[in-house]
Short mmCIF file of C-alpha atoms and ligand atoms in Angstrom, two decimals:
data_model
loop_
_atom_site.label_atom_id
_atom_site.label_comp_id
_atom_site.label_asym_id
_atom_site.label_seq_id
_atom_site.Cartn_x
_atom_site.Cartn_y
_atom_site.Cartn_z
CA UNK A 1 120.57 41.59 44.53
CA UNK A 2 118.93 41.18 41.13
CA UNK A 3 116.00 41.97 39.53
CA UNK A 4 114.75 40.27 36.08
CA UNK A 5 112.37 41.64 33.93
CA UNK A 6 111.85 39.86 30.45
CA UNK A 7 114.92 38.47 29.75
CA UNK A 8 117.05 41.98 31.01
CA UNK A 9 118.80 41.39 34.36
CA UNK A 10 119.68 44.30 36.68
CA UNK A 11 122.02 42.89 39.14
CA UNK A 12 123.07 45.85 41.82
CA UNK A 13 124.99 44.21 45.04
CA UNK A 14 127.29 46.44 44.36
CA UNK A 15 126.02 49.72 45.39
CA UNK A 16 125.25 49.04 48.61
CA UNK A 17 128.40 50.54 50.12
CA UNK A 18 126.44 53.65 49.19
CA UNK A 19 123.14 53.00 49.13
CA UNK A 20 121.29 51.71 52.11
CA UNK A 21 118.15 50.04 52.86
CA UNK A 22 116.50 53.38 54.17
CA UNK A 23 117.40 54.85 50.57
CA UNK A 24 115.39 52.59 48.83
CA UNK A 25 112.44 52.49 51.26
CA UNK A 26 112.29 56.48 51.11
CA UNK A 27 112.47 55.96 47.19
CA UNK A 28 109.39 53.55 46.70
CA UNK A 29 106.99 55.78 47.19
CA UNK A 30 108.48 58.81 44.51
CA UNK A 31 109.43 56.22 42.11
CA UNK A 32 105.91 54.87 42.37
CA UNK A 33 104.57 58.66 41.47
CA UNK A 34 107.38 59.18 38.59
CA UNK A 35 105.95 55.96 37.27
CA UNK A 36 102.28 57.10 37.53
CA UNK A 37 102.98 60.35 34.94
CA UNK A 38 104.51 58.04 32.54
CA UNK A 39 101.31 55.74 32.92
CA UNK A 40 98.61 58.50 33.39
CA UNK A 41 100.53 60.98 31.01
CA UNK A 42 100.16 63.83 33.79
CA UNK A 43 104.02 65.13 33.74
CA UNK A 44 105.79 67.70 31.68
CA UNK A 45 106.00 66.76 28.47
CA UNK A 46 103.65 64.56 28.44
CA UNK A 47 102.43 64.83 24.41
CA UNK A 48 106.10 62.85 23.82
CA UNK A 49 105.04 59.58 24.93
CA UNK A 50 104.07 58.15 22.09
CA UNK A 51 106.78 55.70 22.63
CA UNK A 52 105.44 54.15 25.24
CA UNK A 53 103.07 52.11 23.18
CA UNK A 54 105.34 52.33 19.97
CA UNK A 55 106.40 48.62 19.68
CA UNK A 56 103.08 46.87 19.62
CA UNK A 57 101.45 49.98 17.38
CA UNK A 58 104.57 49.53 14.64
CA UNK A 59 104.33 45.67 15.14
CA UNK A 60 100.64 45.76 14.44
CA UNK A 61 100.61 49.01 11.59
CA UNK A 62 104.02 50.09 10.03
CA UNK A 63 106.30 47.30 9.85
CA UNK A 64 105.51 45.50 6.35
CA UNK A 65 106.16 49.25 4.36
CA UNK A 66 109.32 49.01 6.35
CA UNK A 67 110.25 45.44 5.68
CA UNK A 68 109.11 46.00 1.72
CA UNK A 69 110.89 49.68 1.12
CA UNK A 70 113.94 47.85 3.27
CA UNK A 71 113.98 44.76 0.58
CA UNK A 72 113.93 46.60 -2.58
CA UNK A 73 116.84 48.88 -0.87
CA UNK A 74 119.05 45.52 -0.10
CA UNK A 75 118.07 44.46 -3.73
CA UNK A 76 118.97 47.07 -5.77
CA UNK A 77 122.18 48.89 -4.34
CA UNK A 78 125.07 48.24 -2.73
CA UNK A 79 125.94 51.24 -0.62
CA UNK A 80 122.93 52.91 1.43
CA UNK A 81 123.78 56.50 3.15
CA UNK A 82 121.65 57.39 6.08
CA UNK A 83 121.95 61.38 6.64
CA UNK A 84 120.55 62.39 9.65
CA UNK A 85 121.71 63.91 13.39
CA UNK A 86 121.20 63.12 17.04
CA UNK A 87 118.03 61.20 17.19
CA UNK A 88 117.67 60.55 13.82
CA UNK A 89 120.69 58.63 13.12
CA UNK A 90 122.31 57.17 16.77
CA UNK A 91 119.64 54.43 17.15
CA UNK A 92 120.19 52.64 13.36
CA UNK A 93 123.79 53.32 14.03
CA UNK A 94 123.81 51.61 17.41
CA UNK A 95 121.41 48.49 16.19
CA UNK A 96 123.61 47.95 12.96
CA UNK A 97 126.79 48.33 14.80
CA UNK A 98 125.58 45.76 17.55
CA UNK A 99 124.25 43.10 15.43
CA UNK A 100 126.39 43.27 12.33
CA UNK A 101 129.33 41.03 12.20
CA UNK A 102 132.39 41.63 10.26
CA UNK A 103 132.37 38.30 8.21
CA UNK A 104 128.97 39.06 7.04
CA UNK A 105 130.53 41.87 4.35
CA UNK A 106 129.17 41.96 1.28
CA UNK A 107 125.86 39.86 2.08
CA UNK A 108 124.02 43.62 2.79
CA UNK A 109 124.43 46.93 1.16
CA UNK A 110 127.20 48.96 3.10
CA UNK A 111 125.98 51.37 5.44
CA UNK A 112 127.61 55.22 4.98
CA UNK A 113 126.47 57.85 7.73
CA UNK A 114 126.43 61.44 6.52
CA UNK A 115 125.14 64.90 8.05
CA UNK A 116 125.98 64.01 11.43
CA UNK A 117 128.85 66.66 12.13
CA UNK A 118 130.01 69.56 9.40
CA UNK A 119 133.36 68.34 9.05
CA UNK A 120 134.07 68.95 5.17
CA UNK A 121 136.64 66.32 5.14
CA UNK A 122 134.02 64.08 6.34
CA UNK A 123 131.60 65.12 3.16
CA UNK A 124 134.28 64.77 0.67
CA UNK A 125 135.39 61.44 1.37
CA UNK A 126 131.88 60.38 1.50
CA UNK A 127 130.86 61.82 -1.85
CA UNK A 128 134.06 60.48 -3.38
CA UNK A 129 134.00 57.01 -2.08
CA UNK A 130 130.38 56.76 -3.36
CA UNK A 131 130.85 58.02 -6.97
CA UNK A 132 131.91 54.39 -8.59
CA UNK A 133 129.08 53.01 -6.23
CA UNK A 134 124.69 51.90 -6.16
CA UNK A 135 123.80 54.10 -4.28
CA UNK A 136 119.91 54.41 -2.05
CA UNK A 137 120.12 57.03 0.47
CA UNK A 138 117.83 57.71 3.37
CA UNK A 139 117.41 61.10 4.27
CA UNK A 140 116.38 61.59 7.99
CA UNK A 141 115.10 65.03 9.40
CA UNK A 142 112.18 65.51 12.09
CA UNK A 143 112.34 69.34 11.73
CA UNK A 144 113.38 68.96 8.55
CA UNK A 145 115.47 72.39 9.00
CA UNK A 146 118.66 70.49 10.97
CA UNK A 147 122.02 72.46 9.41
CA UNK A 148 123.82 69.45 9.41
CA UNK A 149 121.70 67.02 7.78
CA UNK A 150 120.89 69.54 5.43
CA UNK A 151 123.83 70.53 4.58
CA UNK A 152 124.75 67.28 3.60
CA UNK A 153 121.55 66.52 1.73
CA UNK A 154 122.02 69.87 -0.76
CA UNK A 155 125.56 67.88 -1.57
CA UNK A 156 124.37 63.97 -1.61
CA UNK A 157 120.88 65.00 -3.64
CA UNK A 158 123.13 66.91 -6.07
CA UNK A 159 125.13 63.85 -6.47
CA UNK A 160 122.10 61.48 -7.37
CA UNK A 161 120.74 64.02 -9.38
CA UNK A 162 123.76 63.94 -11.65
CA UNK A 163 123.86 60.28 -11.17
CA UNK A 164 120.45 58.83 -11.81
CA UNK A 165 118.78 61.86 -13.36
CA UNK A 166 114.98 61.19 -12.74
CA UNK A 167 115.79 57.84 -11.09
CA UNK A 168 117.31 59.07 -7.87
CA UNK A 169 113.66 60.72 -6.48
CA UNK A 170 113.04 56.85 -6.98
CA UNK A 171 116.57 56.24 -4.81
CA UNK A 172 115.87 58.75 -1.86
CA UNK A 173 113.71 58.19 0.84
CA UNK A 174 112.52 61.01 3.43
CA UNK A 175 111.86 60.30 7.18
CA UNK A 176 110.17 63.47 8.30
CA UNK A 177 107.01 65.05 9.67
CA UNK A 178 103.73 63.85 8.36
CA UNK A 179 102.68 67.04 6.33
CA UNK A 180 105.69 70.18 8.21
CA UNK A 181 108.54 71.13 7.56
CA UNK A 182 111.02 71.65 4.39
CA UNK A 183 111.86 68.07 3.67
CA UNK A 184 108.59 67.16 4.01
CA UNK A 185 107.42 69.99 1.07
CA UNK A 186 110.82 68.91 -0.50
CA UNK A 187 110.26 65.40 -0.87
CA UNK A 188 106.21 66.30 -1.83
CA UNK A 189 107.44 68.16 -4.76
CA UNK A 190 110.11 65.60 -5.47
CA UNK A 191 108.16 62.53 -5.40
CA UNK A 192 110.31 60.90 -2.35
CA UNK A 193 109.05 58.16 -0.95
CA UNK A 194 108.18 59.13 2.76
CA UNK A 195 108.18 57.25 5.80
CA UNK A 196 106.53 59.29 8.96
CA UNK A 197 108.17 60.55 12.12
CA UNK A 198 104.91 60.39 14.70
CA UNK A 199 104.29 63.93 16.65
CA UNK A 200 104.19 62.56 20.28
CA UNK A 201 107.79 60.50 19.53
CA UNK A 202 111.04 62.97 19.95
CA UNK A 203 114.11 62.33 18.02
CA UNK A 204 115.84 60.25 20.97
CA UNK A 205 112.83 58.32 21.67
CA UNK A 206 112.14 57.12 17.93
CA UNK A 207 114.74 54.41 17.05
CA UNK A 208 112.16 52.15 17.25
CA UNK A 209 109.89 54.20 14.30
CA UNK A 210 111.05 54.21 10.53
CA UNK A 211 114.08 56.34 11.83
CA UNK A 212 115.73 53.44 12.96
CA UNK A 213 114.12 50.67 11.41
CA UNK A 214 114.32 51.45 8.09
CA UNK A 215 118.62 51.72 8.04
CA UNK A 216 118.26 48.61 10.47
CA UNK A 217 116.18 46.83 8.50
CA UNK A 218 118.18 47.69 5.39
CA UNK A 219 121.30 45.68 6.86
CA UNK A 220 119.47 42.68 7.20
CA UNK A 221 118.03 42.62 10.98
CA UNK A 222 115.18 41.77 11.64
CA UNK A 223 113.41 44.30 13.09
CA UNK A 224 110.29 42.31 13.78
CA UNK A 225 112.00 40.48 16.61
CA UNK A 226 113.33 43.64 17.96
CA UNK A 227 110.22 45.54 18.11
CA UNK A 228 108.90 41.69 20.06
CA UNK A 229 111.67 42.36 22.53
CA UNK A 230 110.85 46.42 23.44
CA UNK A 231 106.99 45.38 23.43
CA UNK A 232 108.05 42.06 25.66
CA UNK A 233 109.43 44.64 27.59
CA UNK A 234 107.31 47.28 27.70
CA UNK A 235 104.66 44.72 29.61
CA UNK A 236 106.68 43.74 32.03
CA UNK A 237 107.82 47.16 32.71
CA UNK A 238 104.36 48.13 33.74
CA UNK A 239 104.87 46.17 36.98
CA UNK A 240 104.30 49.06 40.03
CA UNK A 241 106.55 47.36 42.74
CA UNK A 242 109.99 48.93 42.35
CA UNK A 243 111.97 45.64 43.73
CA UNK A 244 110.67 44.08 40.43
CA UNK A 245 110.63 46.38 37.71
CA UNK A 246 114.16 46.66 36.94
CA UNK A 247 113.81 50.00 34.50
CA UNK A 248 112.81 51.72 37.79
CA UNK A 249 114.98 50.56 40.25
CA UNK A 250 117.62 51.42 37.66
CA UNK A 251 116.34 55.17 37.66
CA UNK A 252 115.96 54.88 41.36
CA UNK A 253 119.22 53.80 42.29
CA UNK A 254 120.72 56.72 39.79
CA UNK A 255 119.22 59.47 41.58
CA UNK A 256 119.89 57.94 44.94
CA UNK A 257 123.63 57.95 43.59
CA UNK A 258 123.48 61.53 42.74
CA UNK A 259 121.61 62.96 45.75
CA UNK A 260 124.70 61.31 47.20
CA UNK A 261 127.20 63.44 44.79
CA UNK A 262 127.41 61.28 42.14
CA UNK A 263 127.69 63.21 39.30
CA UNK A 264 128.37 61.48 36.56
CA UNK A 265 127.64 57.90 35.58
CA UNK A 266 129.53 55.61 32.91
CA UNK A 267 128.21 53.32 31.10
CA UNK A 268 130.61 50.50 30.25
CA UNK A 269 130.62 47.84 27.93
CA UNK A 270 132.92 44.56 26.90
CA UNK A 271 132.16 43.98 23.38
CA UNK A 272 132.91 47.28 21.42
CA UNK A 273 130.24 45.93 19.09
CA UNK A 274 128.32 48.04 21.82
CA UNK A 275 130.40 51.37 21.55
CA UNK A 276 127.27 52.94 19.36
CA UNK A 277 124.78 51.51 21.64
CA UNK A 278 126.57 53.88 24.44
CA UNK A 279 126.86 56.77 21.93
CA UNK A 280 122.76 56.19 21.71
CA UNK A 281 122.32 56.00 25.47
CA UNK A 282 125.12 59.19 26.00
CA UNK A 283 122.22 60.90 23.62
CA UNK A 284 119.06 59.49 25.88
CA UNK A 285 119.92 60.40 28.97
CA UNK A 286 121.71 63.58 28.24
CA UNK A 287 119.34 65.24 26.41
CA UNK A 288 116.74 63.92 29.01
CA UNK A 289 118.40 65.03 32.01
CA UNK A 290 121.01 67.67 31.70
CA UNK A 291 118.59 70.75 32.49
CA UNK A 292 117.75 73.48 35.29
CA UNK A 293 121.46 73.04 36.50
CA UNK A 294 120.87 69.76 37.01
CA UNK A 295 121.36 66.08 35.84
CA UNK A 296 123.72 63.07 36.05
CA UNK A 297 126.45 63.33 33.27
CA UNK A 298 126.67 60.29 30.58
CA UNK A 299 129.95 59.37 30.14
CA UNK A 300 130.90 55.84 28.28
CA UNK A 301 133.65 53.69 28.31
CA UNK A 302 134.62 50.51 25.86
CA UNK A 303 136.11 47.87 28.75
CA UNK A 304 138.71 46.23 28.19
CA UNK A 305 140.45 48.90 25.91
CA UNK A 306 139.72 51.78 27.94
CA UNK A 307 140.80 49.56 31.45
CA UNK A 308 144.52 50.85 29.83
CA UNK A 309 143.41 54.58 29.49
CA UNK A 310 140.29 55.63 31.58
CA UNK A 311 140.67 52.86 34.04
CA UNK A 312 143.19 54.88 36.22
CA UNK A 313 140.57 58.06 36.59
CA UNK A 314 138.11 55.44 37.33
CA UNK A 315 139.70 53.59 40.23
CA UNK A 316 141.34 56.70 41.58
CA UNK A 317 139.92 59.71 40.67
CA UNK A 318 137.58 62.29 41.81
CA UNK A 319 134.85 60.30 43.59
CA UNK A 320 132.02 61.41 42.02
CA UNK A 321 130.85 58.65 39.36
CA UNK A 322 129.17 55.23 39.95
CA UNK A 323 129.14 52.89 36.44
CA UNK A 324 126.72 50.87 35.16
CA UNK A 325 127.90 47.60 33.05
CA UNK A 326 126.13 46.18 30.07
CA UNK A 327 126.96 42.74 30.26
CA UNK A 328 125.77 39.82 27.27
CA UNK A 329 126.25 36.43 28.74
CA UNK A 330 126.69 34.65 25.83
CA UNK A 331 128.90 35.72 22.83
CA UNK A 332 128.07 35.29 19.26
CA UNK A 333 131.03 33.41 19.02
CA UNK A 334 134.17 32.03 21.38
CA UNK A 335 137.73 30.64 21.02
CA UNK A 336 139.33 28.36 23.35
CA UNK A 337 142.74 29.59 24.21
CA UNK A 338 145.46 26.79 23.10
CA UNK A 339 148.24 25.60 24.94
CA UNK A 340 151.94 26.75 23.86
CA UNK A 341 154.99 24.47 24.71
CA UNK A 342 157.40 27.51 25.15
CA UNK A 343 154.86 29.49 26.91
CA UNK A 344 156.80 32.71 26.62
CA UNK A 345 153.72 34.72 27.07
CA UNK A 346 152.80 33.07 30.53
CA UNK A 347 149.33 32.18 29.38
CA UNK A 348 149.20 28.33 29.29
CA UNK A 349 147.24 29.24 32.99
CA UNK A 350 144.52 30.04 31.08
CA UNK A 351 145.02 27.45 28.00
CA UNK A 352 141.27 25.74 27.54
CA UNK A 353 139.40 28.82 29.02
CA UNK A 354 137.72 30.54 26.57
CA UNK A 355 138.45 34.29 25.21
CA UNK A 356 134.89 35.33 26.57
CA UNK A 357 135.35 33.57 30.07
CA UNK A 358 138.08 35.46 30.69
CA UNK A 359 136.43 38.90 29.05
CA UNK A 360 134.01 38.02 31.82
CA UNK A 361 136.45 37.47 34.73
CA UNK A 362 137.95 40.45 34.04
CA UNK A 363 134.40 42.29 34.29
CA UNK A 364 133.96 40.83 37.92
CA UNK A 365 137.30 41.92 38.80
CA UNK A 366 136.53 45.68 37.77
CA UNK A 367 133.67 45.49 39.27
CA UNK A 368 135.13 44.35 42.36
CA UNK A 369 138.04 46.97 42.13
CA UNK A 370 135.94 50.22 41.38
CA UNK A 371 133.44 48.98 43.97
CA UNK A 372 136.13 48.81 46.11
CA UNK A 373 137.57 51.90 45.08
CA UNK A 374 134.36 54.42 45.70
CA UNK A 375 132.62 53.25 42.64
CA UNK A 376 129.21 51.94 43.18
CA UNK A 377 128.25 49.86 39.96
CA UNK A 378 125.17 47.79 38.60
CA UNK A 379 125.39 45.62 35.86
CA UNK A 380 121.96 45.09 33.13
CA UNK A 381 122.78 41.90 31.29
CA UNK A 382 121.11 40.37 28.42
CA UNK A 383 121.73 36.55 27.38
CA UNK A 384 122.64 37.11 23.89
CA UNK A 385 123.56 40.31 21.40
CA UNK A 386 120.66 39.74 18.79
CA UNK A 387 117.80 41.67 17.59
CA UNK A 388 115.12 40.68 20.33
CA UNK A 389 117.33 41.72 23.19
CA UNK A 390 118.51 44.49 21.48
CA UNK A 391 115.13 45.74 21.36
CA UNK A 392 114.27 44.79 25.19
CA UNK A 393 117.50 47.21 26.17
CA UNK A 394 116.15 50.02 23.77
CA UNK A 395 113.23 50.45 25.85
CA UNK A 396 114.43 49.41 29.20
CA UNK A 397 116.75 52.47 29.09
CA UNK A 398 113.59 54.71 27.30
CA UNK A 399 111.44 53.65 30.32
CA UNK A 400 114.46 54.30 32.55
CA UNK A 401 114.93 57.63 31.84
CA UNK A 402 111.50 58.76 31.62
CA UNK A 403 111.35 57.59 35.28
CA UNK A 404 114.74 59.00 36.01
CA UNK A 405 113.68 62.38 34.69
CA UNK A 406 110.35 62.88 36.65
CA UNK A 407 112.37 61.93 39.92
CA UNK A 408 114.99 64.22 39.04
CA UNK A 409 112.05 66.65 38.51
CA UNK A 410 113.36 67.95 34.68
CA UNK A 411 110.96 67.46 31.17
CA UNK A 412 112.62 64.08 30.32
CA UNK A 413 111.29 64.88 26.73
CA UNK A 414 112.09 68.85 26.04
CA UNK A 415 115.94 69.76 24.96
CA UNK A 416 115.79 73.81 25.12
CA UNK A 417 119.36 73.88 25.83
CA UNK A 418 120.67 72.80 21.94
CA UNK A 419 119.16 76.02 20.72
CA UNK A 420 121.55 78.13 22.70
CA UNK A 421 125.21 77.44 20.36
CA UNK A 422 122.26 76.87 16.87
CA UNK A 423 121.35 81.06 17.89
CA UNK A 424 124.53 82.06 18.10
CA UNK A 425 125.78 80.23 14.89
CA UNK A 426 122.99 81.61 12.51
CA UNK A 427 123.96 85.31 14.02
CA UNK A 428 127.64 84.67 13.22
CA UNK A 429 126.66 82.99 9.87
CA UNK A 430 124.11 85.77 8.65
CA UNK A 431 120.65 83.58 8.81
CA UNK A 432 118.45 85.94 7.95
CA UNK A 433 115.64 85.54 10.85
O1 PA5 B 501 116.59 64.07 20.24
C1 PA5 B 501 116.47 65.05 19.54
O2 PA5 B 501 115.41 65.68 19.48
C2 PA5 B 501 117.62 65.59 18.70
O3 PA5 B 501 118.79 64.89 18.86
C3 PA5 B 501 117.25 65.52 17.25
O4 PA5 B 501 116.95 64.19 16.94
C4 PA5 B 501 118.38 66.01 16.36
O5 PA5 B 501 118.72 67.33 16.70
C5 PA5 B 501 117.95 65.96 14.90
O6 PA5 B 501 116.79 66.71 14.71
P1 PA5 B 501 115.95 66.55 13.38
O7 PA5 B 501 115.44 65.16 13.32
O8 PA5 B 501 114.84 67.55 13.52
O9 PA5 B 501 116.86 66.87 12.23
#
């Protein structure tokens, strides 16, 4: 069975060894009533849903200071650093990873990630690797107060400073609050350009804000087509029957899983081009769900590599995951496999297919085996890896989990449980409080 909405397919046959007609009739009506406090904005958390409407308000207010600060960025260096954590950095990474090809090196600046762990091998490559180079750098912080973004700022300002002198205020942009917090009073008293992080948007909901546009639009996407494809999406996503708004039979069929003991669900791509993407999603639904002892654990997997590592748990493990593919239909590109007269390999049966038909065989035939193995999977497939459907997918899964959430019965949009190891760290480290 499929559903399409926009140009996102969720195809799900292959649950049904689990999941039964009754399931789905019994889940109608809640999914209906998750859907309604999204809509109505009458569940918890309900001042972070700003990114409901996001893509047509950035299409319509924000997006030529993006595209302009973006083209005098692309102009003017060669190596752009985004520092920023969670939220603030997973979405640009994911976009730029997706849509960036390898032979396109050199046509947009390089993209460097810093602040994102406190590894001080990590920092001291970066700053070393950066010292012959033209350097913008994009400093990301909602709070503004985040130790590891920070951290790296203190380093990567100091390094500009000594650089570019008074130039590099010029050189750093700030991504923060409208008027809190101390990057926001830092780049106020530095003369930073600013671009705003809106109030009712949290840090896993705002790749599609300057957060993640500005680094996206920095390596040459275009971000006006993506923010087309999440506000395509976010109007046909407002359709109430479940058997045709994909988003919510996807969060319906999750928690029909798990109320059936399935734990943890992976997500699993075929093009590692993707492996961000899932690092962004791992983030999203995590964050969203893991709470008040409950939630379904995001795990991801790269397919085909991890078929030779992961795929044994998979097929034979514990019995408590169900997957869910991301599938594009179309590559970028595509080789036909030649024919070899000696044919010591034993391929010439597949001489003339191409690389990505067979990528693709082999996804039916794992989604045959774990299927077949206790696995229930669905598969959301998009015709092509490029900006637009990029976008659609970014909101599909926001809308998705917001859904999910409220039927699990958590805040989709609260994350109390981070604060727990940040308490503990500041005691050992001496913060005075
Ligand atoms: O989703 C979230 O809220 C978090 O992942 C934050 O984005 C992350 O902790 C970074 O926070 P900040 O932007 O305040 O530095």
């Amino acid at each position: 069975m499929q559903i399409a909405a926009g140009k996102v397919t969720l195809d799900y046959d292959n649950v049904f060894r689990i999941v039964n007609e009754n399931d789905l009739v019994s889940m109608q009506k809640r999914a209906y009533e998750a859907e309604r406090k999204v809509k109505e904005k009458t569940g918890f958390g309900s001042e972070f849903l700003g990114w409901v409407n996001l893509p047509s308000v950035m299409l319509s207010t924000e997006l030529s200071s993006i595209l302009e600060a973006a083209k005098e960025i692309r102009e003017n260096c060669d190596t752009f650093i985004v520092i920023g954590i969670g939220g603030s950095y997973l979405g640009a990474r994911a976009a730029i990873e997706a849509l960036s090809s390898m032979t396109d090196a050199g046509k947009s600046p390089s993209i460097l990630y810093a602040g994102n762990n406190m590894s001080s091998d990590n920092l001291c490559e970066l700053i070393d690797c950066i010292k012959e180079k033209n350097v913008y750098v994009n400093v990301i912080s909602k709070s503004g107060t985040t130790t590891e973004p920070a951290i790296a700022f203190r380093f990567i300002r100091d390094f500009m400073v000594k650089k570019y002198g008074k130039e590099s205020s010029k050189r750093i942009i700030a991504t923060t609050d409208k008027s809190r917090g101390a990057l926001k009073e830092m780049a106020d008293n530095e003369g930073y350009r600013t671009f705003v992080i809106p109030d009712d948007v949290g840090g896993r909901f705002s790749v599609l804000t300057a957060v993640g546009l500005l680094p996206i639009a920095v390596a040459g996407i275009d971000i006006k087509s993506m923010l087309e494809g999440a506000r395509d999406m976010s109007k046909v996503l407002e359709e109430d029957d479940l058997r045709k708004n994909s988003a919510h039979m996807y969060a319906a069929l999750r928690n029909i899983l798990y109320e059936k003991g399935k734990y943890v669900e992976i997500l699993a791509n075929f093009n590692p081009k993707l492996h961000y993407f899932s690092e962004w999603w791992k983030q999203l639904y995590g964050e969203s769900e893991g709470k008040n002892g409950q939630g379904i654990y995001p795990a991801a997997v790269d397919f085909t590599t991890d078929l030779h590592s992961m795929g044994q748990w998979i097929q034979s493990g514990r019995r408590i995951i169900f997957e869910t593919f991301i599938d594009i239909e179309t590559p970028s590109k595509d080789l036909e496999i030649p024919s070899d007269s000696k044919n010591l390999d034993g391929l010439n049966y597949i001489a003339g297919k191409t690389v990505d038909y067979v990528n693709h065989k082999a996804k039916e035939g794992v989604a045959m085996a774990h299927a077949s193995g206790g696995v229930p999977n669905m598969t959301v497939s998009i015709p092509r890896l490029d900006a637009y459907h990029l976008g659609e997918l970014f909101y599909f899964f926001e809308k998705a989990v917001a859904v999910s959430g409220y039927l699990l019965g958590v805040n989709p949009f609260d994350q109390p449980g981070v604060e727990a190891y940040k308490s503990n760290m500041f005691k050992l480290l001496g913060k005075p409080s």
